[in-house]
């Protein structure tokens, strides 16, 4: 799953509308020149969505659009117009998912081993300046889930924690200014929602690489 991230270097004026669409909101932007880190569960979720779109939703929608195209004036055909619009949205999502998966670097936190240093995939307990305790898990851009404490590895809290260890006090930059937080515990474990039964191999060298 380790591949070199490719980003089009064509000037904006020479890029197609589809390429502009892909960059303008299909999902969170990946910083230029870095790998697309994700957990096995995140990879499986994106792969499952892509498979569903390609094998189920898109073929069914093509049938509907084809049927609607034969029902009179297309300019006033609601089924046809909606179907074409939805088809463009699906194709845009397919391109986005394909790029994300092709450029992925899958890292399984469950196989990292015993360490109290924070890297991608870590679940971290920390205390803020007021003594309130919080727990976050550092995951990929497409795996963010605030309700479960899953934060992107490029988020401010992850940037503050990465490379530090349990017992460290580190600065966290916030809109209200710099706050000091204390790392209480660091652990690595598989995420609870495993969507794939087949194990995903993780390159051993990726376990010690730290996203910046």
Backbone as a ProteinNet text record, in pm:
[ID]
protein_1_A
[PRIMARY]
XXXXXXXXXXXXXXXXXXXXXXXXXXXXXXXXXXXXXXXXXXXXXXXXXXXXXXXXXXXXXXXXXXXXXXXXXXXXXXXXXXXXXXXXXXXXXXXXXXXXXXXXXXXXXXXXXXXXXXXXXXXXXXXXXXXXXXXXXXXXXXXXXXXXXXXXXXXXXXXXXXXXXXXXXXXXXXXXXXXXXXXXXXXXXXXXXXXXXXXXXXXXXXXXXXXX
[TERTIARY]
80.4	0	84.6	215.7	301.9	333.1	287.5	310.7	343.5	404.9	441	318.7	294.9	179.1	198.3	98.5	103.6	0	40.8	-53.8	-28.1	-133.4	-117.8	-45.4	53.4	127.7	82.2	-26.9	-77.2	-129.5	-105	-161.7	-312.8	-371.1	-516.2	-592.1	-540.9	-611.7	-617.5	-522.7	-517.4	-578.6	-630.6	-688.3	-834.4	-880.5	-1018.3	-1112.7	-1241.9	-1340.1	-1346.8	-1329.3	-1334.4	-1222.2	-1100.8	-989.2	-1013.9	-1072.1	-1103	-1205.4	-1305.7	-1406.4	-1341.2	-1248.4	-1185.4	-1107.4	-1048.2	-968.2	-1050.5	-1174.4	-1250.5	-1352.9	-1344.6	-1439.8	-1486	-1421.4	-1460.6	-1425.6	-1333.4	-1292.4	-1179.8	-1130.4	-1023.6	-897.4	-831.7	-712.9	-593.3	-515.8	-393.3	-277.9	-197.2	-83.8	5.9	56.3	137.7	267.2	300.6	428.3	432.2	317	316	232.5	249.5	174.5	35	-56.4	-193.6	-206.8	-165.8	-171	-316.3	-343.1	-473.5	-460.3	-556.4	-557.4	-618.9	-601	-666	-817.7	-877.7	-1022.3	-1063.7	-983.8	-1014.2	-1000.5	-897.6	-878.9	-997.2	-1037.4	-1147.6	-1277.2	-1299.4	-1422.5	-1426.1	-1314	-1309.7	-1322.1	-1256	-1262	-1404.2	-1473.7	-1610.7	-1702.8	-1682.9	-1764.5	-1739.5	-1611.9	-1577.9	-1639.5	-1630.6	-1687.9	-1838.3	-1904.9	-2050.2	-2087.6	-2013.7	-2043.8	-2022.4	-1912.7	-1879.9	-1970.8	-2002.7	-2073.5	-2223.9	-2271	-2413.2	-2478.3	-2441.4	-2514.5	-2500.6	-2378.1	-2361.3	-2430.8	-2416	-2487	-2638.4	-2693.9	-2838.2	-2880.1	-2799.4	-2832.7	-2821.3	-2724.8	-2710.8	-2836.9	-2893.9	-3017.6	-3131.1	-3140.8	-3246.5	-3229.5	-3107.5	-3081.1	-3113	-3076.5	-3104.3	-3254.3	-3326.4	-3472.5	-3533.8	-3486	-3542.4	-3512.6	-3398.1	-3360.2	-3459.5	-3531.6	-3627.8	-3766.3	-3781	-3913.1	-3932.2	-3918.5	-3951.8	-3836.4	-3872.7	-3777.6	-3688	-3560	-3468.1	-3456.3	-3475.1	-3460.8	-3568.4	-3680.8	-3788.8	-3813.3	-3717.2	-3730.1	-3658.3	-3736.7	-3678.5	-3596.1	-3645.8	-3571.9	-3436.8	-3436.6	-3312.5	-3214.5	-3261.3	-3172.9	-3114.1	-3200.5	-3149.9	-3051.4	-3084.3	-2997.1	-2859.7	-2855.8	-2728.1	-2647.5	-2716.3	-2647.7	-2589.1	-2670.3	-2623.3	-2510	-2515.5	-2410.8	-2277.3	-2281.9	-2159.4	-2103.1	-2192	-2147	-2081	-2141.3	-2085.4	-1949.3	-1939.2	-1811.9	-1702.7	-1742.5	-1646.1	-1598.5	-1690.4	-1654.4	-1567.7	-1597.7	-1517.8	-1374	-1355.8	-1220.8	-1147.4	-1219.6	-1159.3	-1116.2	-1205.4	-1173.7	-1059.4	-1060.1	-953.7	-818.5	-812.7	-686.8	-642.2	-737.1	-703	-648.2	-710.4	-666.2	-533.9	-518.7	-394.3	-274.5	-297.2	-187.8	-178.8	-242.8	-251.4	-124	-102.3	1.7	-70.6	-98	-176.6	-86.2	-121.2	-45	-139.7	-110.6	-195.3	-140.1	-209.6	-158.3	-148.4	-225.9	-227.8	-97.7	-15	108.9	233.2	216.1	333.6	420.3	361.6	441.3	431.7	513.1	506.2	593	530.8	601.3	509.3	568.8	486.5	508.4	565.9	585.3	470.3	431.2	314.2	353.2	289.8	300.4	158.8	150.2	20	-44.2	-174.6	-247.2	-254.3	-181.6	-180.5	-312.7	-350.3	-458.9	-394.1	-424.2	-353.2	-451.3	-419.8	-491.1	-406.6	-468.8	-394	-481.9	-416.3	-487.5	-457.3	-560.9	-540.3	-497.6	-481.2	-431.1	-524.3	-652.8	-750.8	-759.9	-684.7	-687.7	-791.1	-864.6	-963.1	-892.3	-934.8	-871.5	-947.4	-873.2	-929.7	-858.4	-926.2	-867.3	-887.3	-779.8	-788.1	-714	-759.1	-688.7	-650	-523.4	-471.1	-490.2	-573	-610.9	-592.7	-636.6	-623.7	-724.2	-700.3	-786.6	-930.7	-950.9	-1086.2	-1147.6	-1083.4	-1131.6	-1173.4	-1169.7	-1198.6	-1341.2	-1354.9	-1485.1	-1479	-1513	-1501.1	-1576.6	-1691.1	-1770.8	-1696.2	-1605.8	-1529.3	-1386	-1354	-1219.6	-1117.2	-1161.7	-1070.4	-1031.9	-904.6	-856.6	-756.4	-751.5	-658	-514.6	-422.6	-281.2	-222.3	-296.3	-248.4	-323.3	-405.8	-478.9	-382.6	-418.4	-331.2	-299.7	-398.1	-372.2	-275.5	-290	-197.5	-57.1	-48.4	82.5	152.1	75.1	133.1	182.2	113	141.9	249.7	252.6	339.6	487	553.9	695.6	719.7	616.9	632.9	588	613.6	590.3	507	457.1	381.8	468.2	407.9	479.6	525.9	527.3	570.1	459	500.7	409.2	443.6	344.3	370.4	276.6	318.5	232.3	131.2	9.9	-96.1	-143.7	-129.3	-174.1	-324.2	-397.4	-541.9	-577.5	-702	-743	-730.7	-738	-729.4	-585.4	-490.7	-351.3	-290.3	-167.3	-96.2	-135	-171.7	-209.2	-112.2	-85.2	2.2	-82.9	-48	-119.3	-17.8	-60.4	26.5	-19.1	73.8	43.1	42.4	-71.3	-86.9	-57.9	-104.3	-87.8	-90.3	-12.2	-7.1	-20.8	-109.4	-127.9	-165.4	-146.2	-177.6	-269.5	-383.9	-482	-563.4	-618.2	-701.4	-828	-872.1	-997.8	-1112	-1218.7	-1326.6	-1409.5	-1418.9	-1505.1	-1423.5	-1391	-1317.5	-1415	-1400.2	-1494.3	-1446.1	-1324.8	-1269.2	-1225.7	-1266.3	-1225.8	-1085.1	-1043.3	-911.2	-806.7	-697.3	-593.8	-523	-485.7	-413.6	-269.1	-176.1	-35.7	11.8	92.7	147.8	297.9	355.4	500	566.2	662	722.8	792.2	850.8	922	828.4	701	606.2	578.1	599.6	563.3	647.8	766.7	853.4	866.1	784.7	784.4	676.6	709.7	617.5	571.9	440.2	390.6	425	460.8	492.4	385.5
-120.5	0	126.8	107.1	223.9	271.3	389.2	445	591.6	645.4	785.9	869.9	970.1	1057.4	1140.2	1140.3	1218.2	1327.5	1445	1556.2	1627.9	1656.5	1721.4	1854	1875.7	2000.4	2092	2056.2	2140.7	2271.8	2383.8	2510.8	2501.7	2580.8	2575	2600.8	2689.7	2723.7	2607.5	2513	2400.3	2273.2	2281.7	2163.3	2149.6	2026.3	2000.6	2035.9	2059.5	2086.1	1972.1	1846.8	1733	1741	1779.8	1789.3	1898.6	2010.4	2117.5	2072.5	1997.5	1945.5	1859.6	1771.9	1681.1	1755.6	1870.5	1944.1	2039	2065.4	2172.3	2126.3	2005.3	1970.4	1826.9	1737.3	1597.2	1538.8	1601.5	1553.5	1640.1	1611.2	1691.7	1685.4	1798.2	1804.7	1742.2	1667.3	1606.7	1703.2	1733.4	1823.1	1771	1861	1822.3	1755	1645.3	1579.7	1484.9	1449.5	1356	1234.3	1129	1006.1	1016.7	939.1	938.3	827.2	856.9	757.6	724.8	596.6	553.8	419.5	388	259.2	152.6	24.6	-79.4	-61.9	-17.7	1.3	115.7	222.3	333.3	293	215.9	167.4	79.8	-10.1	-100.7	-25.5	81.5	159.1	229.9	290.6	357.3	256.7	142.8	39.3	-13.1	-31.3	-79.5	20.5	148.5	251.5	254.1	245.5	247.4	128.4	11.9	-108.2	-95.3	-39.5	-20.9	75.2	184.1	282.1	222.2	148.6	93.6	-22.3	-108.1	-231.6	-226.5	-127.3	-123.9	9.8	114.1	240.9	301.9	305.2	367.1	289.6	156.7	82.9	100.6	101.8	120.3	259.4	359.9	495.7	513.1	448.5	455.6	401.5	296.2	240.8	342.3	410.4	509.1	626	673.4	785.7	746.2	624.2	576.3	567.8	519.3	511.2	650.5	742	876.8	952.4	921.5	991.7	967.4	856.4	825.2	878.2	957.3	1007.5	1155.1	1190.2	1326.4	1424	1550.1	1661.8	1651.5	1633.5	1617.3	1743.9	1859.8	1985.2	2002.8	1929.6	1938.6	1804.3	1714.1	1579.4	1573.8	1581.8	1585	1462	1342.8	1219.5	1220	1265.5	1267.5	1369.1	1490	1595.2	1557.9	1503.1	1463.1	1347.7	1251.7	1136.4	1176.5	1269.1	1314.9	1388.2	1468.8	1540.6	1443.2	1344.6	1245.9	1161.7	1134.1	1055.9	1131.1	1261.6	1341.5	1338.6	1344.1	1339	1204.7	1097	964.2	950.2	996.2	985.8	1067.2	1181.2	1262.5	1187.9	1126.1	1051	929.6	863.8	748.7	790.9	903.4	952.2	984.1	1047.5	1083.8	959.7	861.7	740.1	663.5	657.8	586.7	650.3	783.5	852.3	827.7	837	819.9	678.8	578.8	441.3	413.6	465.4	443.4	505.2	616.1	687.5	656.5	549.4	521.6	458.4	484.8	419.2	362.4	232.4	169.2	134.1	182.7	157.3	101.5	-18.5	-84.7	-57.1	22	52.6	-70.5	-173.9	-292.3	-370.9	-348.6	-426.9	-343.8	-223.6	-139.4	-195.6	-250	-299.5	-207.1	-237.6	-166.8	-42.2	74.6	202.6	307.4	405	513.4	642.7	630.6	747.3	757.4	879.6	902.8	905.1	815.9	813.7	802.1	792.1	769.6	643.5	649.2	534.7	527.7	614.6	610.4	658.7	597.4	647.7	712.2	839.5	918.6	976.5	956	1024.8	1145.2	1262.3	1380.6	1468	1555.1	1647.5	1790.6	1874.7	2014.9	2093.6	2225	2308	2309.8	2285	2284.7	2148.2	2050.6	1917.6	1825.4	1872.1	1787.5	1687.1	1561.3	1456.8	1430.6	1403.9	1380.6	1260.8	1198.6	1086.5	1109.4	1096.6	1107.2	990.4	953.2	854	920.3	909.5	977.3	887.5	933.7	852.4	931.8	872.6	935.4	1046.1	1122.8	1236.4	1194.7	1077	1031.3	949.6	947.1	866.7	951.5	1082.5	1172	1150.5	1138.5	1119.3	1187.2	1315.4	1389.3	1324	1263.7	1202.7	1088.1	1024.3	912.4	951.3	1080.2	1124.6	1089.9	1058.2	1025.5	1154.6	1190.4	1316.4	1288.6	1378	1365.1	1383.9	1314.3	1326.8	1462.8	1545.7	1681	1784.9	1741.1	1833.9	1896.8	2012.5	2076.9	1988.1	1911.2	1827.3	1714.8	1655.8	1549.9	1605.9	1723.2	1786	1811.9	1847	1872.9	1744	1633.4	1508.5	1423.4	1423	1331.1	1351.1	1238.2	1227.2	1246.5	1282.6	1296.9	1168.7	1162.1	1039.3	1066.3	957.7	969.6	1039.6	1135.6	1213.3	1348	1367.2	1495.4	1600.4	1724.8	1838.6	1913.6	1934.5	1991.6	2109.4	2203.6	2317.4	2280.5	2324.3	2304.9	2442.3	2469.2	2597.7	2593.8	2688	2697.9	2839.6	2861.4	2997.9	3095.2	3042	3127.5	3146.5	3086.5	3097.3	2961	2961.8	2836.7	2784.1	2656.1	2589.5	2474.6	2447.3	2335.9	2213.6	2100.2	1975.8	1870.5	1780.1	1673.8	1539	1466.1	1333.8	1233.9	1169.5	1077.3	932.7	892.9	753	743.1	651.4	626.8	477	438.1	295.7	279	158.2	126	5.3	19.8	-87.6	-77.1	-189	-189.1	-108.4	-34	38	-61.2	-21.8	-116	-157.2	-71.1	-104	-155.8	-283.3	-346.3	-383.8	-325.3	-348.3	-453	-499.6	-596.2	-721.8	-837.7	-963.1	-1002.3	-956.6	-992	-899.1	-956.2	-871.7	-790.6	-668.9	-581.8	-574.9	-609.2	-607.8	-464.5	-444.9	-314	-319.2	-234.1	-231.7	-202.4	-285.6	-270.7	-136.2	-85.3	40.3	157	142	252.8	276	174.6	186.4	290.3	317.7	411.8	544.2	564.2	691.9	779.9	903.7	995.3	1101.4	1111.7	1219.5	1353.9	1448.9	1583.2	1681.1
0	0	0	-1.5	3.9	-135.9	-169.8	-301.1	-288.8	-392.5	-390.1	-420.4	-337.5	-357.6	-483.4	-569.5	-692.6	-686.1	-721.8	-730.8	-861.3	-934.2	-1062.9	-1048.6	-1137.6	-1137.6	-1250.5	-1316.5	-1423.5	-1367.1	-1436.7	-1390.8	-1382	-1291.6	-1271.2	-1399.5	-1483.9	-1607.2	-1704.3	-1690.8	-1783.2	-1727	-1607.9	-1546.2	-1583.2	-1586	-1625.2	-1511.9	-1543	-1436.9	-1337	-1384.8	-1294	-1192.5	-1237.8	-1145	-1043.3	-1088.4	-995.4	-892.7	-937.7	-846	-739.3	-782.1	-688.3	-581.5	-617.5	-522.4	-436.8	-476.2	-413.2	-310.3	-261.2	-157.4	-155.1	-228.3	-221.2	-85.4	-14.7	115.9	168.6	288.4	346	261.4	245.4	160.7	229.5	153.4	203.8	177.3	278.7	256.4	144.8	65.3	-49.6	-4.6	-70.7	-47.3	70.2	128	240	205.1	282.3	259.4	319.8	265	314.6	418.2	540.8	647.6	682	705.7	754.1	823.5	907.5	976.2	884.8	916.8	836.9	830.7	942.4	944	851.3	849.4	759.7	614.7	584.2	447.4	406	494.7	463.1	439.3	517	501.1	365.4	326.1	195.9	82.6	97.5	-5.7	-20.5	92.3	88.9	19.1	47.9	-17	-167.5	-206.3	-348.3	-420.7	-361.6	-422.1	-438.7	-337.3	-344.8	-457.5	-468.8	-574.1	-713	-730.5	-861.5	-902	-806.1	-838.3	-817.3	-744.8	-712.9	-748.7	-675.9	-689.9	-829.5	-883.5	-1014.2	-1126.5	-1134.2	-1239.9	-1233	-1112.1	-1098.1	-1144.3	-1111.1	-1150.8	-1301.9	-1364.1	-1509.8	-1577.2	-1522.4	-1576.2	-1566.9	-1452.5	-1432.6	-1529.7	-1545	-1635.8	-1779.2	-1816.6	-1952	-1977	-1876.7	-1888.3	-1897.7	-1812.2	-1810.1	-1938.5	-2002.1	-2125	-2237.5	-2229.6	-2334.6	-2307.9	-2201.5	-2163	-2195.6	-2321	-2364.2	-2350.3	-2342.1	-2339.3	-2215.9	-2238.4	-2126.9	-2042.9	-2102.9	-2029.6	-1923.3	-1937.4	-1839.5	-1770.9	-1783.9	-1729	-1594.2	-1487.1	-1352.8	-1320.4	-1358.1	-1330.2	-1401.3	-1524.8	-1602.7	-1544.7	-1514.8	-1464.1	-1328.6	-1240.8	-1109.2	-1123.4	-1210.2	-1229.3	-1280.3	-1375.6	-1428.3	-1320.9	-1241.5	-1134.2	-1033.1	-994.3	-897.2	-955.3	-1083.4	-1148.9	-1145	-1165	-1155.8	-1014.2	-915.2	-776.3	-745.1	-793.6	-769.8	-837.8	-961.9	-1033.2	-963.9	-911.9	-837.7	-713.3	-643.1	-521.9	-556	-666.4	-709.3	-736.5	-804.6	-831.6	-702.2	-610.4	-482.2	-404.9	-392.3	-318.4	-382.8	-515.1	-585.7	-557.6	-561.9	-532	-389	-296.2	-154.5	-128.5	-187.9	-166.5	-236.7	-358.1	-432.4	-361.1	-292	-226.4	-76.9	-34.5	108.7	163.9	290.9	370.8	491.8	488.7	594.3	712.2	829	950.5	1055.8	1102.7	1201.7	1341.4	1421.9	1556.1	1645.6	1615.2	1700.9	1695	1591.6	1578.7	1608.7	1659.3	1684.9	1796.6	1898.9	2010.9	2130.7	2231.4	2358.7	2354.9	2352.7	2356.3	2414.3	2483.1	2537.5	2459.9	2338.9	2253.6	2153.8	2122.7	2038.5	1891.7	1814.5	1669.9	1612.9	1480.2	1417.2	1476	1502.2	1554.1	1705	1772.9	1919.1	1977.9	2088.7	2171.6	2293.1	2314	2414.8	2516.1	2644.5	2752	2791.6	2800.9	2843	2931.5	3008.1	3096.3	3053.1	3052.6	3018.2	3141.7	3127	3236.2	3356.2	3330.7	3440.9	3508.2	3457.6	3516.3	3456.1	3355.2	3288.5	3198.3	3205.3	3126.1	2996.6	2890.2	2757.4	2694.3	2599.2	2525.8	2376.7	2299.4	2154.4	2091.3	1971.8	1891.1	1760.8	1723.7	1605.4	1483.5	1388.3	1272.3	1143.1	1032.3	901.7	878	771.8	739.6	715.5	658.3	627.1	739.8	855.1	967.8	1087.1	1072.3	1184.4	1235.1	1367.6	1431.8	1568.9	1575.7	1702.3	1817.6	1788.5	1895.2	1963.9	1891.4	1948.1	1982.7	1966.1	1997.3	1891.3	1771.1	1661.6	1590	1595.7	1539.3	1428.4	1330	1218.8	1266	1201.2	1237.3	1201.5	1126.4	1098.6	1181.7	1274.9	1361.9	1463	1519.2	1619	1738.6	1787.9	1904.2	1869.5	1750.9	1709.8	1690.7	1628.8	1607.9	1740.7	1843.6	1974.9	2041.1	2016.1	2086.5	2019	1886.1	1812.2	1849.7	1871.1	1909	2057.7	2132.5	2276.8	2346.9	2477	2552.4	2677	2736.9	2861.2	2965.9	3036.4	3135.9	3086.6	2952.8	2896.5	2908.9	2927.4	2919	2791.6	2706.1	2573.2	2546.8	2462.1	2428.4	2320.3	2337.5	2238.6	2193.7	2064.3	2010.5	1984.4	2041.4	2025.9	1984.4	1937.6	1902.4	2019.2	2142.2	2260.6	2307.5	2236.2	2275.6	2302.5	2348.5	2375.8	2513.3	2516.6	2641.5	2667.2	2791.8	2827.3	2860	2801.2	2830.9	2873.4	2960.7	3011.6	2955.6	2896.9	2843.5	2959	2979.6	3091.8	3053	2933	2893.2	2741	2687.7	2544	2521.3	2431.1	2400.9	2254.4	2205.8	2067	2065.3	1998.7	1994.4	1866.5	1823.6	1703.7	1730	1629.1	1642.7	1652.7	1720.8	1752.2	1633	1530.8	1417.9	1300.7	1302	1192.4	1083.1	963.9	855.5	755.9	775.8	680.7	753.4	701.9	762.6	719.4	602.9	553.4	614.4	669.5	728	621.2	655.1	564.1	609.2	520.6	555.9	575.6	679.4	708.6	690.7	605.3	590.4	724.2	765.6	896.9	912.5	804.4	816.2	842.5	809.5	829.4	974.7	1058.9	1200.3	1273.1	1225.3	1292.7	1220.4	1116.8	1047.1	1107.6	1131.6	1197.9	1099.2	1072.6	988	1051.9	969.1	1019.2	974.4
[MASK]
++++++++++++++++++++++++++++++++++++++++++++++++++++++++++++++++++++++++++++++++++++++++++++++++++++++++++++++++++++++++++++++++++++++++++++++++++++++++++++++++++++++++++++++++++++++++++++++++++++++++++++++++++++

